[in-house]
PDB file of C-alpha atoms in Angstrom:
ATOM      1  CA  MET A   9    -105.304  29.967 -37.589  1.00  0.00           C
ATOM      2  CA  ASN A  10    -107.280  30.171 -34.369  1.00  0.00           C
ATOM      3  CA  LEU A  11    -107.509  26.956 -32.534  1.00  0.00           C
ATOM      4  CA  TYR A  12    -109.216  26.400 -29.033  1.00  0.00           C
ATOM      5  CA  ILE A  13    -109.104  23.808 -26.384  1.00  0.00           C
ATOM      6  CA  SER A  14    -109.740  23.312 -22.516  1.00  0.00           C
ATOM      7  CA  ASP A  15    -108.808  21.456 -19.307  1.00  0.00           C
ATOM      8  CA  LEU A  16    -106.013  19.674 -20.834  1.00  0.00           C
ATOM      9  CA  HIS A  17    -105.253  18.939 -17.195  1.00  0.00           C
ATOM     10  CA  PHE A  18    -101.615  17.423 -18.391  1.00  0.00           C
ATOM     11  CA  GLY A  19    -100.317  15.822 -15.608  1.00  0.00           C
ATOM     12  CA  HIS A  20    -103.181  14.870 -13.700  1.00  0.00           C
ATOM     13  CA  THR A  21    -103.874  11.411 -12.386  1.00  0.00           C
ATOM     14  CA  ASN A  22    -106.775  11.846 -11.819  1.00  0.00           C
ATOM     15  CA  VAL A  23    -108.823  13.233 -14.732  1.00  0.00           C
ATOM     16  CA  ILE A  24    -108.505  10.189 -16.753  1.00  0.00           C
ATOM     17  CA  ARG A  25    -110.867   8.946 -14.361  1.00  0.00           C
ATOM     18  CA  PHE A  26    -113.014  11.694 -13.963  1.00  0.00           C
ATOM     19  CA  ASP A  27    -113.281  12.304 -17.948  1.00  0.00           C
ATOM     20  CA  HIS A  28    -113.629   8.778 -18.753  1.00  0.00           C
ATOM     21  CA  ARG A  29    -110.297   9.443 -20.615  1.00  0.00           C
ATOM     22  CA  PRO A  30    -108.887   6.418 -23.017  1.00  0.00           C
ATOM     23  CA  PHE A  31    -105.504   6.070 -21.472  1.00  0.00           C
ATOM     24  CA  SER A  32    -103.750   3.710 -18.771  1.00  0.00           C
ATOM     25  CA  ASP A  33    -101.624   6.567 -17.067  1.00  0.00           C
ATOM     26  CA  VAL A  34    -100.265   9.879 -16.923  1.00  0.00           C
ATOM     27  CA  LYS A  35     -97.539   9.334 -18.990  1.00  0.00           C
ATOM     28  CA  GLU A  36     -99.295   7.921 -21.564  1.00  0.00           C
ATOM     29  CA  MET A  37    -101.877  11.220 -21.298  1.00  0.00           C
ATOM     30  CA  ASP A  38     -99.583  13.563 -21.180  1.00  0.00           C
ATOM     31  CA  HIS A  39     -97.460  11.851 -24.419  1.00  0.00           C
ATOM     32  CA  ALA A  40    -100.788  11.212 -26.426  1.00  0.00           C
ATOM     33  CA  LEU A  41    -101.652  15.342 -25.757  1.00  0.00           C
ATOM     34  CA  ILE A  42     -98.473  16.344 -27.147  1.00  0.00           C
ATOM     35  CA  HIS A  43     -98.750  14.485 -30.036  1.00  0.00           C
ATOM     36  CA  LEU A  44    -102.183  15.247 -30.727  1.00  0.00           C
ATOM     37  CA  TRP A  45    -101.438  19.277 -30.259  1.00  0.00           C
ATOM     38  CA  ASN A  46     -98.421  19.002 -32.651  1.00  0.00           C
ATOM     39  CA  SER A  47    -100.758  16.598 -35.198  1.00  0.00           C
ATOM     40  CA  ARG A  48    -103.056  19.176 -35.458  1.00  0.00           C
ATOM     41  CA  VAL A  49    -101.595  22.617 -34.903  1.00  0.00           C
ATOM     42  CA  ASN A  50     -99.028  24.531 -36.998  1.00  0.00           C
ATOM     43  CA  PRO A  51     -96.504  26.879 -35.779  1.00  0.00           C
ATOM     44  CA  GLU A  52     -98.060  29.954 -36.755  1.00  0.00           C
ATOM     45  CA  ASP A  53    -101.248  28.624 -35.050  1.00  0.00           C
ATOM     46  CA  ASP A  54    -102.919  30.501 -32.502  1.00  0.00           C
ATOM     47  CA  VAL A  55    -104.008  28.103 -30.098  1.00  0.00           C
ATOM     48  CA  TYR A  56    -106.194  29.428 -26.988  1.00  0.00           C
ATOM     49  CA  ILE A  57    -105.939  27.383 -24.259  1.00  0.00           C
ATOM     50  CA  ILE A  58    -109.029  27.956 -22.284  1.00  0.00           C
ATOM     51  CA  GLY A  59    -107.811  26.757 -19.100  1.00  0.00           C
ATOM     52  CA  ASP A  60    -106.872  24.388 -16.928  1.00  0.00           C
ATOM     53  CA  PHE A  61    -103.548  23.777 -18.796  1.00  0.00           C
ATOM     54  CA  CYS A  62    -101.903  21.232 -15.914  1.00  0.00           C
ATOM     55  CA  TYR A  63    -102.605  20.272 -12.714  1.00  0.00           C
ATOM     56  CA  LYS A  64    -100.351  18.382 -10.065  1.00  0.00           C
ATOM     57  CA  SER A  65     -98.080  17.512 -12.895  1.00  0.00           C
ATOM     58  CA  ASP A  66     -94.495  16.268 -11.878  1.00  0.00           C
ATOM     59  CA  HIS A  67     -93.492  18.275 -14.998  1.00  0.00           C
ATOM     60  CA  SER A  68     -93.184  21.989 -14.233  1.00  0.00           C
ATOM     61  CA  PRO A  69     -95.779  23.961 -17.182  1.00  0.00           C
ATOM     62  CA  ASP A  70     -92.562  25.059 -19.501  1.00  0.00           C
ATOM     63  CA  TRP A  71     -92.190  21.505 -19.866  1.00  0.00           C
ATOM     64  CA  TYR A  72     -94.894  20.512 -21.346  1.00  0.00           C
ATOM     65  CA  LEU A  73     -95.500  24.449 -23.790  1.00  0.00           C
ATOM     66  CA  ARG A  74     -92.060  24.065 -25.178  1.00  0.00           C
ATOM     67  CA  GLN A  75     -93.508  21.314 -26.695  1.00  0.00           C
ATOM     68  CA  LEU A  76     -96.205  22.532 -28.164  1.00  0.00           C
ATOM     69  CA  ARG A  77     -96.345  24.274 -31.343  1.00  0.00           C
ATOM     70  CA  GLY A  78     -98.124  27.374 -31.790  1.00  0.00           C
ATOM     71  CA  HIS A  79     -98.695  30.532 -30.861  1.00  0.00           C
ATOM     72  CA  LYS A  80    -100.114  29.392 -27.147  1.00  0.00           C
ATOM     73  CA  HIS A  81    -102.782  31.997 -25.616  1.00  0.00           C
ATOM     74  CA  LEU A  82    -103.957  30.995 -21.729  1.00  0.00           C
ATOM     75  CA  ILE A  83    -107.391  32.006 -20.747  1.00  0.00           C
ATOM     76  CA  ILE A  84    -107.042  31.515 -16.794  1.00  0.00           C
ATOM     77  CA  GLY A  85    -108.707  28.566 -15.301  1.00  0.00           C
ATOM     78  CA  ASN A  86    -109.402  27.513 -11.897  1.00  0.00           C
ATOM     79  CA  HIS A  87    -106.474  25.217 -11.901  1.00  0.00           C
ATOM     80  CA  ASP A  88    -104.459  27.489 -13.199  1.00  0.00           C
ATOM     81  CA  LYS A  89    -102.064  28.656 -10.164  1.00  0.00           C
ATOM     82  CA  VAL A  90     -99.021  26.469 -11.041  1.00  0.00           C
ATOM     83  CA  THR A  91     -99.004  28.016 -14.511  1.00  0.00           C
ATOM     84  CA  VAL A  92     -99.642  31.241 -13.879  1.00  0.00           C
ATOM     85  CA  ASP A  93     -96.781  31.585 -10.498  1.00  0.00           C
ATOM     86  CA  CYS A  94     -94.058  29.720 -13.550  1.00  0.00           C
ATOM     87  CA  PRO A  95     -91.971  32.503 -14.951  1.00  0.00           C
ATOM     88  CA  GLU A  96     -90.835  30.232 -17.435  1.00  0.00           C
ATOM     89  CA  ALA A  97     -94.248  29.302 -18.684  1.00  0.00           C
ATOM     90  CA  ALA A  98     -94.248  33.143 -19.874  1.00  0.00           C
ATOM     91  CA  LYS A  99     -92.209  32.287 -22.259  1.00  0.00           C
ATOM     92  CA  TYR A 100     -94.345  30.230 -24.460  1.00  0.00           C
ATOM     93  CA  LEU A 101     -97.051  32.199 -23.800  1.00  0.00           C
ATOM     94  CA  GLU A 102     -98.204  34.947 -26.237  1.00  0.00           C
ATOM     95  CA  SER A 103    -101.082  35.908 -23.713  1.00  0.00           C
ATOM     96  CA  MET A 104    -102.020  35.365 -20.477  1.00  0.00           C
ATOM     97  CA  GLU A 105    -105.714  36.581 -19.285  1.00  0.00           C
ATOM     98  CA  LYS A 106    -108.878  35.646 -17.211  1.00  0.00           C
ATOM     99  CA  MET A 107    -110.764  36.451 -20.356  1.00  0.00           C
ATOM    100  CA  GLN A 108    -110.319  37.876 -23.553  1.00  0.00           C
ATOM    101  CA  HIS A 109    -111.835  39.232 -27.210  1.00  0.00           C
ATOM    102  CA  VAL A 110    -110.786  37.637 -30.527  1.00  0.00           C
ATOM    103  CA  THR A 111    -111.703  38.241 -33.930  1.00  0.00           C
ATOM    104  CA  ASP A 112    -112.285  34.350 -35.829  1.00  0.00           C
ATOM    105  CA  GLY A 113    -112.870  35.551 -39.257  1.00  0.00           C
ATOM    106  CA  ASP A 114    -115.949  37.066 -39.570  1.00  0.00           C
ATOM    107  CA  ARG A 115    -117.290  36.239 -35.637  1.00  0.00           C
ATOM    108  CA  GLN A 116    -116.829  37.404 -32.525  1.00  0.00           C
ATOM    109  CA  ILE A 117    -115.402  35.408 -29.717  1.00  0.00           C
ATOM    110  CA  CYS A 118    -115.605  35.767 -25.979  1.00  0.00           C
ATOM    111  CA  LEU A 119    -112.853  33.188 -24.429  1.00  0.00           C
ATOM    112  CA  CYS A 120    -113.816  32.165 -20.726  1.00  0.00           C
ATOM    113  CA  HIS A 121    -112.963  29.274 -18.492  1.00  0.00           C
ATOM    114  CA  TYR A 122    -116.303  29.731 -17.190  1.00  0.00           C
ATOM    115  CA  PRO A 123    -119.467  28.894 -18.430  1.00  0.00           C
ATOM    116  CA  LEU A 124    -121.282  32.493 -18.604  1.00  0.00           C
ATOM    117  CA  ALA A 125    -125.004  33.327 -18.889  1.00  0.00           C
ATOM    118  CA  GLU A 126    -123.886  36.821 -20.865  1.00  0.00           C
ATOM    119  CA  TRP A 127    -121.377  37.900 -22.631  1.00  0.00           C
ATOM    120  CA  TYR A 128    -119.812  41.278 -24.293  1.00  0.00           C
ATOM    121  CA  LYS A 129    -122.546  41.413 -27.548  1.00  0.00           C
ATOM    122  CA  SER A 130    -123.885  37.592 -26.300  1.00  0.00           C
ATOM    123  CA  ARG A 131    -127.257  39.505 -28.122  1.00  0.00           C
ATOM    124  CA  HIS A 132    -126.339  40.166 -30.966  1.00  0.00           C
ATOM    125  CA  SER A 133    -124.033  38.151 -32.471  1.00  0.00           C
ATOM    126  CA  SER A 134    -120.650  37.176 -30.629  1.00  0.00           C
ATOM    127  CA  TRP A 135    -119.907  33.561 -30.076  1.00  0.00           C
ATOM    128  CA  LEU A 136    -118.513  32.207 -26.177  1.00  0.00           C
ATOM    129  CA  ILE A 137    -116.018  29.597 -26.314  1.00  0.00           C
ATOM    130  CA  TYR A 138    -115.469  28.532 -22.634  1.00  0.00           C
ATOM    131  CA  GLY A 139    -114.546  24.717 -20.856  1.00  0.00           C
ATOM    132  CA  HIS A 140    -114.438  24.074 -16.670  1.00  0.00           C
ATOM    133  CA  ILE A 141    -117.647  21.428 -17.330  1.00  0.00           C
ATOM    134  CA  HIS A 142    -115.413  18.898 -19.261  1.00  0.00           C
ATOM    135  CA  ALA A 143    -117.749  16.433 -20.398  1.00  0.00           C
ATOM    136  CA  ALA A 144    -120.328  16.990 -17.501  1.00  0.00           C
ATOM    137  CA  ARG A 145    -124.182  16.621 -18.294  1.00  0.00           C
ATOM    138  CA  ASP A 146    -125.277  18.150 -14.929  1.00  0.00           C
ATOM    139  CA  GLU A 147    -127.519  21.413 -14.600  1.00  0.00           C
ATOM    140  CA  VAL A 148    -124.673  23.779 -16.165  1.00  0.00           C
ATOM    141  CA  TYR A 149    -124.706  21.528 -18.978  1.00  0.00           C
ATOM    142  CA  GLU A 150    -128.347  21.856 -19.970  1.00  0.00           C
ATOM    143  CA  PHE A 151    -128.658  26.035 -18.798  1.00  0.00           C
ATOM    144  CA  MET A 152    -125.412  26.098 -21.804  1.00  0.00           C
ATOM    145  CA  LYS A 153    -127.348  23.923 -24.191  1.00  0.00           C
ATOM    146  CA  THR A 154    -130.279  26.953 -24.282  1.00  0.00           C
ATOM    147  CA  ARG A 155    -127.391  29.543 -25.368  1.00  0.00           C
ATOM    148  CA  GLU A 156    -127.243  28.844 -29.291  1.00  0.00           C
ATOM    149  CA  ARG A 157    -123.627  30.399 -29.252  1.00  0.00           C
ATOM    150  CA  ALA A 158    -122.018  29.112 -26.769  1.00  0.00           C
ATOM    151  CA  LEU A 159    -119.157  26.234 -27.095  1.00  0.00           C
ATOM    152  CA  ASN A 160    -117.101  23.834 -24.892  1.00  0.00           C
ATOM    153  CA  ALA A 161    -114.046  23.353 -26.061  1.00  0.00           C
ATOM    154  CA  ALA A 162    -113.102  20.446 -23.297  1.00  0.00           C
ATOM    155  CA  ALA A 163    -110.666  18.259 -24.662  1.00  0.00           C
ATOM    156  CA  CYS A 164    -112.461  15.286 -23.838  1.00  0.00           C
ATOM    157  CA  ILE A 165    -115.155  15.966 -26.010  1.00  0.00           C
ATOM    158  CA  ASN A 166    -113.124  17.698 -29.101  1.00  0.00           C
ATOM    159  CA  ASN A 167    -111.116  14.095 -29.330  1.00  0.00           C
ATOM    160  CA  TYR A 168    -107.912  15.435 -27.125  1.00  0.00           C
ATOM    161  CA  THR A 169    -107.185  17.834 -30.345  1.00  0.00           C
ATOM    162  CA  PRO A 170    -107.483  21.715 -30.170  1.00  0.00           C
ATOM    163  CA  ALA A 171    -110.071  22.655 -32.934  1.00  0.00           C
ATOM    164  CA  SER A 172    -111.185  25.239 -34.817  1.00  0.00           C
ATOM    165  CA  PHE A 173    -114.487  26.885 -34.780  1.00  0.00           C
ATOM    166  CA  ASN A 174    -115.947  25.082 -37.574  1.00  0.00           C
ATOM    167  CA  GLU A 175    -114.959  22.187 -35.237  1.00  0.00           C
ATOM    168  CA  LEU A 176    -116.254  23.090 -32.400  1.00  0.00           C
ATOM    169  CA  ILE A 177    -119.628  23.425 -33.600  1.00  0.00           C
ATOM    170  CA  ARG A 178    -119.567  20.394 -35.189  1.00  0.00           C
ATOM    171  CA  ASN A 179    -118.359  18.488 -32.051  1.00  0.00           C
ATOM    172  CA  ASN A 180    -120.218  19.869 -29.834  1.00  0.00           C
ATOM    173  CA  GLU A 181    -123.475  18.835 -31.825  1.00  0.00           C
ATOM    174  CA  TYR A 182    -121.968  15.315 -31.574  1.00  0.00           C
ATOM    175  CA  PHE A 183    -121.648  16.089 -27.955  1.00  0.00           C
ATOM    176  CA  GLN A 184    -125.092  16.607 -27.275  1.00  0.00           C
ATOM    177  CA  GLN A 185    -126.455  13.766 -29.692  1.00  0.00           C
ATOM    178  CA  ALA A 186    -124.280  11.665 -28.271  1.00  0.00           C
ATOM    179  CA  GLY A 187    -126.654  11.210 -25.169  1.00  0.00           C
ATOM    180  CA  ASN A 188    -124.888  10.021 -21.605  1.00  0.00           C
ATOM    181  CA  GLU A 189    -121.588   8.609 -23.783  1.00  0.00           C
ATOM    182  CA  VAL A 190    -118.585  10.397 -24.117  1.00  0.00           C
ATOM    183  CA  PRO A 191    -117.950  10.619 -28.115  1.00  0.00           C
ATOM    184  CA  ASP A 192    -115.361   8.770 -29.031  1.00  0.00           C
ATOM    185  CA  LYS A 193    -114.782   8.698 -32.294  1.00  0.00           C
ATOM    186  CA  GLY A 194    -112.944   6.084 -32.380  1.00  0.00           C
ATOM    187  CA  GLY A 195    -110.827   3.471 -30.446  1.00  0.00           C
ATOM    188  CA  ARG A 196    -108.305   3.679 -28.442  1.00  0.00           C
ATOM    189  CA  ASN A 197    -105.007   3.219 -31.019  1.00  0.00           C
ATOM    190  CA  GLU A 198    -106.267   5.633 -33.406  1.00  0.00           C
ATOM    191  CA  LEU A 199    -106.992   8.562 -31.122  1.00  0.00           C
ATOM    192  CA  LEU A 200    -103.358   8.211 -29.662  1.00  0.00           C
ATOM    193  CA  TYR A 201    -101.727   7.060 -33.560  1.00  0.00           C
ATOM    194  CA  GLN A 202    -103.837   9.414 -35.560  1.00  0.00           C
TER     195      GLN A 202
END
């Protein structure tokens, strides 16, 4: 199964405040992200990390990667220099690209960390899965809402868990309907220990 997630920001203290994440500190966040990932991902799954894997962490990227199940693919984001430059991280990644095209069932999908106005076969039937904007509701978000086949894989709108294609569709619809609130699909304990 293909699963998708972006903007995990392992080890990044400031992202807790920026995304209004339900964690008291970076240690709790990292523990929860690893737990949620491994609760969802099977060893044979392909997980596409659509940028910003870890940032400003006390741990190296490979410390996180070796704890996470599945075949991991990194789509490079603006905060992935440490991961790209870490030779040990490459041992835990099946691929590391700036952009990648994959097939999921009968769907052609372009994976890019950045939201794009157009992508390969975007005027036909292909999809875009992107990240970078987290849960921002700015002009980029408003524009991307007009793109029928573009899905935001941000961890903060996908319950901090890698999501299937169909789950991304549902989570994006839920996020758009939620207005100015970041969707909270349950209380803090439910999120961390489901």
